[in-house]
């Protein structure tokens, strides 16, 4: 009975968790053999029949044998090889007449391939740049069989470390091969001319574009130097630059906000002018990001796949939902798939495929404590009622505001004048404990210890200059001889080294038995000068020993 009860409890919790979830599990295939990124996923009605397909630029296992795959539901509809690793995929409309069937653009290597009806239609190749002359000479020697593949690898590694002109893609791919694969690669590519297509101060890794090409558009490029450059139409240089404290790992535009993920496990929100709006700390490293747009509720949010096997959905800095997956997610795509409007497609690190459908009744609610004003801000304050005195004072300030302001300014000027006079008097009579002359930069403070009738008086004298010692100083005490007696009322000061604190000790004997005290003045003098360099007034405490007696 106990085992049956436990089983019923577990099944009840599972049903409750499934009912509270906003997603329906449509499909999960851990052996789908799909290896790609979010930028290489696209959803489109490729045949104009209302059935949306999934286009995947598949990198292939270990980056070998890249392919273009088109999925219908959980199955692969078509599959074709690619000449190089894919970088991005997008769909667009080429024709104005009906039916408007979208075309597919796929960036692979140095080219952009355009497919129409899943057939090659157009190929655009980036303009070529002159290759490294040393690299060109090495491949020419390989073509004439004057050097072997192992020597070629050693020479290319030396060029890559020292040369200013980067190597071509062909040479970089050759350096990644094992020794057993080099011979076949050289035999296949030694007759081809090497090409170099990119020369930029920093390589862009993420692009976000908004607007129309013929009217006005903005392009945000996150680069490997940790900066995000924002360009506008007809601008040869970036309009704004966002400097990040870490490398970007994702870039998504939500309305007018650029959401950037960094390798410091943080999400940042920026305006198009580079002003930071907010920052959210993530529980794990960010692996991929993409946009979630729910047209039925006019919602735009950011999806972030984390290294802990979770997918977090954020609206600005508010957490909307957390999806836990059986494997780490490496790519995300949300949109219409098949005939479902809100479908989430995820691929995992092990090559798996996960498809989830958002429930039609699901409503994303911001998690408590993630964003917004604190609850105390909504509480009403108990403001007291206006009294008759308050009303009369308000009327007085309104009627006599100019006269009150003039009176205040007059008193303020008088206060400043008196403070300035007192300061000048203190400088002229050296009544301040810090020297104001650059010739003798000194600092003095005194400490009185004891209960009486004998007190210990310690003077701390310091030379505040940087490199010049001070010599020839005297210390003099001025006091009421009826109340106090000092063994030494005048003595010389030793050499003062810059930066050191010199304690000068003496004893003060209280002679009065009436419980009164007075001020003892301390003067620091220089030999041959009558005006003191600085002074201090010490308020002596009342002798408690005499009071007790």
Coordinates of C-alpha atoms in Angstrom, one line a residue:
X1 CA 0.0 0.0 0.0
X2 CA 2.8 2.4 0.9
X3 CA 4.6 1.7 -2.5
X4 CA 1.3 2.3 -4.4
X5 CA 0.7 5.5 -2.5
X6 CA 4.2 6.7 -3.3
X7 CA 3.8 5.9 -7.0
X8 CA 0.4 7.7 -7.1
X9 CA 2.0 10.7 -5.4
X10 CA 4.9 10.8 -8.0
X11 CA 2.6 10.5 -11.0
X12 CA 0.4 13.3 -9.5
X13 CA 3.4 15.6 -9.2
X14 CA 4.4 14.9 -12.8
X15 CA 0.9 15.6 -14.1
X16 CA 0.8 18.8 -12.0
X17 CA 4.2 19.9 -13.4
X18 CA 3.1 19.2 -17.0
X19 CA -0.2 21.1 -16.5
X20 CA 1.6 24.1 -15.1
X21 CA 4.1 24.2 -18.0
X22 CA 3.6 26.6 -20.8
X23 CA 5.0 24.2 -23.4
X24 CA 3.9 21.0 -25.0
X25 CA 6.6 18.4 -25.8
X26 CA 6.1 17.7 -29.5
X27 CA 9.3 15.8 -30.4
X28 CA 12.7 14.8 -29.0
X29 CA 15.3 12.9 -30.9
X30 CA 18.7 12.6 -29.2
X31 CA 20.1 11.0 -32.4
X32 CA 19.0 13.5 -35.0
X33 CA 22.6 14.2 -35.9
X34 CA 22.1 18.0 -36.3
X35 CA 25.1 20.2 -35.3
X36 CA 24.5 23.9 -35.9
X37 CA 24.1 27.4 -34.4
X38 CA 21.1 29.7 -34.0
X39 CA 22.2 31.9 -36.9
X40 CA 22.0 28.8 -39.2
X41 CA 18.4 28.1 -38.5
X42 CA 15.5 29.5 -40.5
X43 CA 11.7 28.9 -40.7
X44 CA 9.9 29.5 -44.0
X45 CA 7.1 28.4 -46.3
X46 CA 9.4 27.2 -49.0
X47 CA 6.8 25.7 -51.3
X48 CA 3.9 28.2 -50.8
X49 CA 1.6 25.5 -49.4
X50 CA 1.2 27.0 -45.9
X51 CA 3.4 24.3 -44.4
X52 CA 6.5 25.9 -42.8
X53 CA 9.8 24.0 -43.1
X54 CA 13.0 24.2 -41.0
X55 CA 16.1 25.1 -42.9
X56 CA 19.3 24.0 -41.2
X57 CA 22.9 24.8 -42.1
X58 CA 24.4 21.7 -40.6
X59 CA 28.1 21.9 -39.7
X60 CA 28.4 18.1 -39.6
X61 CA 30.1 16.0 -36.9
X62 CA 33.4 17.6 -35.8
X63 CA 33.0 20.3 -38.5
X64 CA 33.4 17.9 -41.3
X65 CA 31.0 17.3 -44.3
X66 CA 28.7 20.4 -43.9
X67 CA 25.2 20.0 -45.4
X68 CA 22.1 21.9 -46.1
X69 CA 19.1 20.2 -44.5
X70 CA 15.4 20.9 -44.8
X71 CA 13.1 19.4 -42.2
X72 CA 9.3 18.9 -42.3
X73 CA 8.2 18.0 -38.9
X74 CA 10.7 15.7 -37.3
X75 CA 11.9 14.2 -40.6
X76 CA 14.6 15.4 -43.0
X77 CA 12.9 16.3 -46.3
X78 CA 15.9 17.1 -48.4
X79 CA 19.7 17.2 -47.8
X80 CA 22.5 18.5 -50.0
X81 CA 26.3 19.0 -49.4
X82 CA 27.9 22.4 -48.9
X83 CA 31.4 23.4 -50.1
X84 CA 32.3 25.1 -46.8
X85 CA 31.0 25.5 -43.2
X86 CA 27.8 27.5 -43.1
X87 CA 27.8 30.8 -41.2
X88 CA 24.2 32.0 -41.4
X89 CA 20.8 31.3 -43.1
X90 CA 17.9 33.7 -43.9
X91 CA 14.8 33.7 -46.1
X92 CA 13.5 36.6 -48.1
X93 CA 11.0 37.4 -50.9
X94 CA 12.4 37.9 -54.4
X95 CA 9.1 38.2 -56.4
X96 CA 6.1 40.5 -56.3
X97 CA 3.5 38.3 -57.9
X98 CA 1.5 35.6 -56.2
X99 CA 2.3 33.1 -54.9
X100 CA 5.2 34.8 -53.2
X101 CA 7.5 31.9 -52.4
X102 CA 10.5 32.9 -50.3
X103 CA 14.0 32.2 -51.4
X104 CA 16.8 31.0 -49.1
X105 CA 20.1 32.7 -48.7
X106 CA 22.9 30.7 -47.1
X107 CA 26.4 32.1 -46.2
X108 CA 29.0 29.4 -46.6
X109 CA 32.7 30.1 -46.7
X110 CA 33.4 33.2 -48.9
X111 CA 30.1 33.0 -50.8
X112 CA 26.4 33.6 -50.3
X113 CA 24.3 30.9 -52.0
X114 CA 20.7 31.8 -53.0
X115 CA 18.2 28.9 -53.4
X116 CA 14.9 29.1 -55.0
X117 CA 12.5 26.1 -54.6
X118 CA 15.4 24.4 -52.9
X119 CA 17.5 24.6 -56.0
X120 CA 20.7 26.6 -56.6
X121 CA 19.7 30.0 -58.2
X122 CA 22.5 32.5 -57.6
X123 CA 26.0 32.6 -56.1
X124 CA 27.6 35.8 -54.8
X125 CA 31.3 35.7 -53.9
X126 CA 33.0 38.3 -51.8
X127 CA 35.7 40.4 -53.5
X128 CA 39.1 38.7 -53.3
X129 CA 42.2 40.3 -51.7
X130 CA 45.8 39.6 -52.7
X131 CA 47.1 36.6 -50.8
X132 CA 50.4 36.4 -48.8
X133 CA 53.2 36.2 -51.3
X134 CA 55.2 33.7 -49.2
X135 CA 52.1 31.5 -48.9
X136 CA 51.5 31.7 -52.6
X137 CA 55.2 30.7 -53.3
X138 CA 54.8 27.7 -50.9
X139 CA 51.7 26.4 -52.7
X140 CA 53.5 26.8 -56.0
X141 CA 56.3 24.7 -54.8
X142 CA 53.8 22.0 -53.6
X143 CA 52.2 22.1 -57.1
X144 CA 55.6 21.4 -58.6
X145 CA 56.3 18.6 -56.0
X146 CA 59.4 20.4 -54.7
X147 CA 58.3 20.2 -51.0
X148 CA 56.3 17.6 -49.1
X149 CA 53.2 18.2 -47.0
X150 CA 55.1 18.0 -43.7
X151 CA 57.5 20.8 -44.8
X152 CA 54.5 22.8 -46.0
X153 CA 52.9 22.6 -42.6
X154 CA 56.0 23.8 -40.8
X155 CA 56.5 26.7 -43.2
X156 CA 52.8 27.8 -43.0
X157 CA 52.9 27.7 -39.2
X158 CA 55.9 30.1 -39.3
X159 CA 54.1 32.4 -41.6
X160 CA 51.0 32.4 -39.5
X161 CA 52.9 33.5 -36.4
X162 CA 55.0 36.3 -38.0
X163 CA 53.3 37.6 -41.1
X164 CA 51.1 40.6 -41.1
X165 CA 48.9 39.3 -43.9
X166 CA 46.7 36.5 -42.6
X167 CA 46.6 33.1 -44.3
X168 CA 43.9 32.0 -46.6
X169 CA 41.1 29.6 -45.7
X170 CA 42.8 26.8 -47.6
X171 CA 46.0 27.1 -45.6
X172 CA 44.1 27.4 -42.3
X173 CA 42.1 24.2 -43.1
X174 CA 45.3 22.4 -44.0
X175 CA 46.9 23.3 -40.7
X176 CA 44.0 21.7 -38.8
X177 CA 44.4 18.3 -40.5
X178 CA 46.1 15.2 -39.1
X179 CA 49.2 13.8 -40.7
X180 CA 47.3 11.0 -42.4
X181 CA 44.9 13.5 -44.1
X182 CA 47.5 16.0 -45.4
X183 CA 48.5 14.0 -48.5
X184 CA 44.9 13.7 -49.8
X185 CA 44.2 17.4 -49.1
X186 CA 47.3 18.6 -50.9
X187 CA 46.6 16.4 -53.9
X188 CA 43.1 17.8 -54.1
X189 CA 43.9 21.5 -53.6
X190 CA 47.4 22.1 -54.9
X191 CA 46.2 23.1 -58.4
X192 CA 43.7 25.6 -57.0
X193 CA 44.5 29.3 -56.5
X194 CA 44.5 30.4 -52.9
X195 CA 42.1 33.2 -52.0
X196 CA 41.7 35.6 -49.1
X197 CA 38.4 37.4 -48.7
X198 CA 38.4 39.3 -45.4
X199 CA 40.5 42.2 -44.2
X200 CA 39.0 44.1 -41.3
X201 CA 40.4 45.7 -38.1
X202 CA 38.2 43.2 -36.1
X203 CA 36.2 40.3 -37.4
X204 CA 32.4 40.6 -36.8
X205 CA 30.8 37.6 -35.2
X206 CA 27.2 38.7 -34.8
X207 CA 25.1 41.0 -36.9
X208 CA 21.7 42.7 -36.2
X209 CA 20.0 44.8 -38.9
X210 CA 16.9 46.9 -38.6
X211 CA 15.1 49.1 -41.1
X212 CA 14.8 49.1 -44.9
X213 CA 17.8 49.1 -47.3
X214 CA 16.3 51.7 -49.7
X215 CA 15.0 54.0 -46.9
X216 CA 17.0 53.9 -43.7
X217 CA 18.6 51.0 -41.8
X218 CA 20.9 50.4 -38.9
X219 CA 23.5 47.6 -38.6
X220 CA 25.0 46.5 -35.3
X221 CA 28.1 44.3 -35.5
X222 CA 29.6 42.6 -32.5
X223 CA 33.3 42.0 -33.1
X224 CA 36.0 39.9 -31.6
X225 CA 37.8 42.9 -30.1
X226 CA 34.9 43.2 -27.6
X227 CA 33.2 46.2 -29.3
X228 CA 29.8 46.6 -30.9
X229 CA 29.8 49.0 -33.9
X230 CA 26.6 50.6 -35.1
X231 CA 26.4 51.8 -38.7
X232 CA 23.7 53.7 -40.5
X233 CA 22.9 54.0 -44.2
X234 CA 25.6 55.7 -46.3
X235 CA 28.0 55.8 -43.4
X236 CA 31.6 54.7 -44.1
X237 CA 32.5 54.7 -40.4
X238 CA 30.6 53.5 -37.4
X239 CA 28.2 56.0 -35.9
X240 CA 28.5 54.7 -32.4
X241 CA 30.7 52.2 -30.6
X242 CA 29.8 50.1 -27.5
X243 CA 32.8 49.0 -25.6
X244 CA 32.2 45.8 -23.7
X245 CA 34.2 44.5 -20.7
X246 CA 34.1 40.9 -22.1
X247 CA 33.8 39.1 -25.4
X248 CA 30.2 39.0 -26.8
X249 CA 28.6 35.5 -27.2
X250 CA 25.2 36.7 -28.6
X251 CA 23.4 39.7 -30.0
X252 CA 19.6 40.1 -30.3
X253 CA 17.6 43.2 -31.1
X254 CA 14.3 43.6 -29.1
X255 CA 12.4 46.6 -30.4
X256 CA 14.9 49.4 -29.9
X257 CA 17.1 47.7 -27.4
X258 CA 20.2 45.7 -28.3
X259 CA 20.6 42.7 -25.9
X260 CA 24.2 41.5 -25.7
X261 CA 25.4 38.3 -24.0
X262 CA 29.0 38.2 -22.7
X263 CA 31.3 35.4 -21.6
X264 CA 31.1 36.8 -18.1
X265 CA 27.6 35.1 -17.8
X266 CA 25.8 38.4 -18.1
X267 CA 23.1 39.9 -20.3
X268 CA 23.3 43.7 -21.1
X269 CA 20.7 46.0 -22.6
X270 CA 21.9 49.0 -24.7
X271 CA 20.2 51.7 -26.8
X272 CA 21.2 52.2 -30.4
X273 CA 23.4 55.1 -29.2
X274 CA 25.4 52.9 -26.8
X275 CA 23.8 53.8 -23.5
X276 CA 23.6 50.9 -21.1
X277 CA 20.1 50.3 -19.7
X278 CA 20.4 47.2 -17.6
X279 CA 22.5 44.2 -16.7
X280 CA 21.3 40.7 -15.6
X281 CA 23.6 38.1 -14.1
X282 CA 23.0 34.6 -15.4
X283 CA 23.4 31.3 -13.4
X284 CA 25.7 29.7 -16.0
X285 CA 27.6 30.5 -19.2
X286 CA 25.6 31.7 -22.2
X287 CA 26.0 29.4 -25.2
X288 CA 23.4 30.7 -27.7
X289 CA 20.8 33.5 -28.0
X290 CA 17.8 34.2 -30.2
X291 CA 14.6 36.2 -30.4
X292 CA 11.2 35.0 -29.3
X293 CA 8.4 36.9 -31.0
X294 CA 4.8 36.0 -30.2
X295 CA 2.6 38.0 -32.7
X296 CA -0.7 37.1 -31.1
X297 CA 0.3 38.9 -27.8
X298 CA 2.7 41.4 -29.4
X299 CA 5.5 40.0 -27.2
X300 CA 9.2 40.1 -28.0
X301 CA 11.7 38.4 -25.6
X302 CA 15.2 37.0 -25.6
X303 CA 16.0 33.3 -25.3
X304 CA 19.3 32.3 -23.9
X305 CA 20.6 28.8 -23.8
X306 CA 22.9 28.2 -20.8
X307 CA 25.6 25.6 -20.1
X308 CA 23.6 24.2 -17.2
X309 CA 21.0 22.7 -19.5
X310 CA 18.4 25.5 -19.1
X311 CA 16.9 28.0 -21.5
X312 CA 15.9 31.3 -19.9
X313 CA 13.5 33.7 -21.5
X314 CA 13.8 37.4 -20.6
X315 CA 11.7 40.5 -21.4
X316 CA 14.1 43.3 -20.8
X317 CA 15.7 42.2 -17.4
X318 CA 12.6 40.3 -16.2
X319 CA 12.7 36.5 -16.2
X320 CA 9.6 35.1 -17.9
X321 CA 10.2 31.4 -18.2
X322 CA 12.8 28.7 -17.6
X323 CA 12.9 25.5 -19.8
X324 CA 15.0 22.6 -18.6
X325 CA 16.4 20.3 -21.4
X326 CA 17.9 16.8 -21.2
X327 CA 21.1 18.1 -22.9
X328 CA 22.9 21.4 -23.3
X329 CA 21.2 23.6 -26.0
X330 CA 23.5 25.0 -28.8
X331 CA 20.9 26.6 -31.1
X332 CA 17.4 28.1 -30.7
X333 CA 14.7 29.1 -33.2
X334 CA 11.1 30.3 -32.5
X335 CA 8.3 30.8 -35.0
X336 CA 5.8 29.1 -37.2
X337 CA 6.6 25.5 -37.9
X338 CA 4.3 23.2 -39.8
X339 CA 0.9 24.8 -39.1
X340 CA 1.7 25.8 -35.5
X341 CA 2.4 29.5 -35.0
X342 CA 4.5 29.4 -31.8
X343 CA 7.0 26.6 -32.0
X344 CA 10.4 26.4 -30.3
X345 CA 13.1 24.4 -32.0
X346 CA 16.3 23.5 -30.1
X347 CA 19.3 21.5 -31.1
X348 CA 21.7 20.1 -28.4
X349 CA 25.4 19.6 -28.1
X350 CA 25.1 15.9 -28.8
X351 CA 23.2 16.5 -32.1
X352 CA 19.7 16.0 -30.7
X353 CA 16.6 17.8 -31.8
X354 CA 13.9 19.2 -29.4
X355 CA 10.6 20.6 -30.6
X356 CA 8.2 22.3 -28.2
X357 CA 4.9 24.1 -28.9
X358 CA 3.7 27.0 -26.8
X359 CA 0.2 26.5 -25.4
X360 CA -2.4 28.8 -26.8
X361 CA -3.5 29.6 -23.2
X362 CA 0.0 30.3 -22.0
X363 CA 0.7 33.8 -20.7
X364 CA 4.2 34.9 -19.8
X365 CA 4.3 36.7 -16.4
X366 CA 7.3 38.4 -15.0
X367 CA 8.9 36.6 -12.1
X368 CA 8.7 38.5 -8.8
X369 CA 11.7 40.4 -7.7
X370 CA 13.3 40.4 -11.1
X371 CA 12.4 43.9 -12.2
X372 CA 10.2 46.8 -11.6
X373 CA 9.8 49.2 -8.6
X374 CA 9.9 47.7 -5.1
X375 CA 6.6 46.9 -3.4
X376 CA 7.1 49.7 -0.8
X377 CA 6.8 52.2 -3.6
X378 CA 3.2 51.4 -4.1
X379 CA 2.3 52.0 -0.4
X380 CA 0.6 55.3 0.5
X381 CA 2.2 57.6 2.9
X382 CA 0.3 58.9 5.9
X383 CA 0.7 62.5 5.1
X384 CA -0.7 64.8 7.9
X385 CA -3.4 67.3 7.1
X386 CA -2.5 70.9 6.4
X387 CA -2.7 73.1 9.5
X388 CA -3.6 76.7 9.8
X389 CA 0.0 77.6 10.6
X390 CA 1.2 75.8 7.4
X391 CA -1.3 77.7 5.3
X392 CA -0.4 81.1 6.8
X393 CA 3.3 80.4 6.3
X394 CA 2.8 79.4 2.7
X395 CA 0.9 82.6 2.0
X396 CA 3.6 84.7 3.7
X397 CA 6.3 83.0 1.6
X398 CA 4.3 83.6 -1.6
X399 CA 3.7 87.3 -0.8
X400 CA 7.2 88.2 0.6
X401 CA 9.3 85.7 -1.3
X402 CA 11.6 88.3 -2.9
X403 CA 12.3 90.1 0.4
X404 CA 13.0 86.8 2.2
X405 CA 15.4 85.8 -0.6
X406 CA 17.3 89.1 -0.3
X407 CA 17.6 88.7 3.5
X408 CA 18.9 85.2 3.1
X409 CA 21.5 86.3 0.5
X410 CA 22.6 89.2 2.8
X411 CA 23.1 86.9 5.8
X412 CA 25.0 84.4 3.6
X413 CA 27.4 87.1 2.3
X414 CA 28.0 88.3 5.9
X415 CA 28.8 84.7 7.0
X416 CA 31.3 84.3 4.2
X417 CA 32.9 87.6 5.0
X418 CA 33.3 86.7 8.7
X419 CA 34.7 83.3 7.8
X420 CA 37.2 84.8 5.4
X421 CA 38.3 87.4 8.0
X422 CA 38.8 84.7 10.6
X423 CA 40.8 82.6 8.2
X424 CA 43.1 85.6 7.3
X425 CA 43.6 86.3 11.0
X426 CA 44.5 82.7 11.6
X427 CA 47.1 82.8 8.8
X428 CA 48.6 86.1 10.0
X429 CA 48.9 84.9 13.6
X430 CA 49.9 81.3 12.7
X431 CA 46.9 80.0 14.8
X432 CA 46.4 77.0 12.5
X433 CA 48.0 73.6 13.3
X434 CA 49.1 73.1 9.6
X435 CA 51.7 75.3 8.0
X436 CA 50.6 77.2 4.9
X437 CA 54.1 78.1 3.6
X438 CA 55.7 75.8 1.1
X439 CA 59.1 76.4 2.7
X440 CA 58.3 74.8 6.0
X441 CA 55.5 72.3 5.3
X442 CA 54.6 71.2 8.9
X443 CA 51.7 69.5 10.7
X444 CA 51.1 69.6 14.4
X445 CA 48.6 68.0 16.8
X446 CA 48.7 67.4 20.6
X447 CA 47.4 64.6 22.9
X448 CA 46.8 65.0 26.7
X449 CA 46.9 61.9 28.9
X450 CA 46.2 61.5 32.6
X451 CA 43.8 62.3 35.3
X452 CA 45.9 64.8 37.2
X453 CA 47.4 66.6 38.9
X454 CA 50.2 65.5 36.5
X455 CA 49.4 65.2 32.8
X456 CA 51.5 63.8 30.0
X457 CA 51.5 66.1 27.0
X458 CA 52.6 64.6 23.6
X459 CA 53.2 66.8 20.6
X460 CA 53.2 65.0 17.2
X461 CA 55.2 67.0 14.7
X462 CA 55.5 65.9 11.1
X463 CA 57.4 67.2 8.0
X464 CA 54.9 66.9 5.1
X465 CA 57.4 67.7 2.3
X466 CA 58.3 65.0 -0.2
X467 CA 62.1 65.1 -0.1
X468 CA 63.5 68.1 1.9
X469 CA 64.3 67.7 5.7
X470 CA 63.8 70.6 8.1
X471 CA 66.3 71.7 10.7
X472 CA 66.5 74.5 13.3
X473 CA 63.0 74.5 14.8
X474 CA 62.0 75.4 18.3
X475 CA 59.0 74.6 20.4
X476 CA 57.7 77.1 23.0
X477 CA 54.8 76.7 25.5
X478 CA 52.8 79.8 26.7
X479 CA 50.7 79.1 29.8
X480 CA 49.4 80.6 33.1
X481 CA 52.2 80.0 35.6
X482 CA 49.7 80.2 38.5
X483 CA 47.8 77.2 37.2
X484 CA 50.5 75.1 35.6
X485 CA 54.2 74.2 35.7
X486 CA 56.3 72.6 33.0
X487 CA 59.8 71.2 33.4
X488 CA 60.7 72.5 29.9
X489 CA 58.8 75.4 28.4
X490 CA 61.3 75.9 25.5
X491 CA 63.3 73.3 23.7
X492 CA 64.9 72.5 20.3
X493 CA 63.4 70.1 17.8
X494 CA 65.7 67.5 16.1
X495 CA 66.0 67.1 12.4
X496 CA 62.7 66.3 10.8
X497 CA 62.9 63.6 8.1
X498 CA 60.0 63.9 5.4
X499 CA 57.0 61.7 6.1
X500 CA 57.9 60.6 9.6
X501 CA 55.9 61.4 12.7
X502 CA 58.0 62.7 15.7
X503 CA 56.4 62.5 19.2
X504 CA 57.7 65.2 21.6
X505 CA 56.8 64.4 25.2
X506 CA 56.6 66.6 28.3
X507 CA 54.8 66.7 31.6
X508 CA 52.4 69.4 32.9
X509 CA 51.8 69.8 36.6
X510 CA 48.4 71.3 37.7
X511 CA 49.0 73.7 40.6
X512 CA 45.4 74.8 41.3
X513 CA 43.2 73.1 43.9
X514 CA 40.0 74.9 42.8
X515 CA 39.1 72.6 40.0
X516 CA 39.7 75.0 37.1
X517 CA 41.6 74.6 33.9
X518 CA 43.1 76.9 31.2
X519 CA 44.5 76.9 27.7
X520 CA 48.2 76.1 26.9
X521 CA 49.5 77.5 23.7
X522 CA 52.1 75.6 21.7
X523 CA 54.2 77.6 19.2
X524 CA 56.6 76.2 16.6
X525 CA 59.3 78.7 15.8
X526 CA 62.3 79.0 13.5
X527 CA 65.6 80.3 14.9
X528 CA 66.0 84.0 14.1
X529 CA 62.3 84.6 13.4
X530 CA 59.8 86.2 15.7
X531 CA 56.6 85.0 14.0
X532 CA 55.7 81.4 14.7
X533 CA 55.4 78.9 11.8
X534 CA 52.3 77.3 13.3
X535 CA 50.5 77.1 16.7
X536 CA 48.0 75.0 18.6
X537 CA 45.7 75.7 21.5
X538 CA 45.4 72.9 24.0
X539 CA 42.3 72.9 26.3
X540 CA 43.6 71.3 29.4
X541 CA 41.2 69.0 31.4
X542 CA 40.3 69.6 35.0
X543 CA 42.5 67.8 37.4
X544 CA 40.4 65.0 38.9
X545 CA 43.1 64.0 41.4
X546 CA 42.9 67.4 43.1
X547 CA 39.1 67.3 43.0
X548 CA 39.1 63.9 44.8
X549 CA 41.5 65.2 47.4

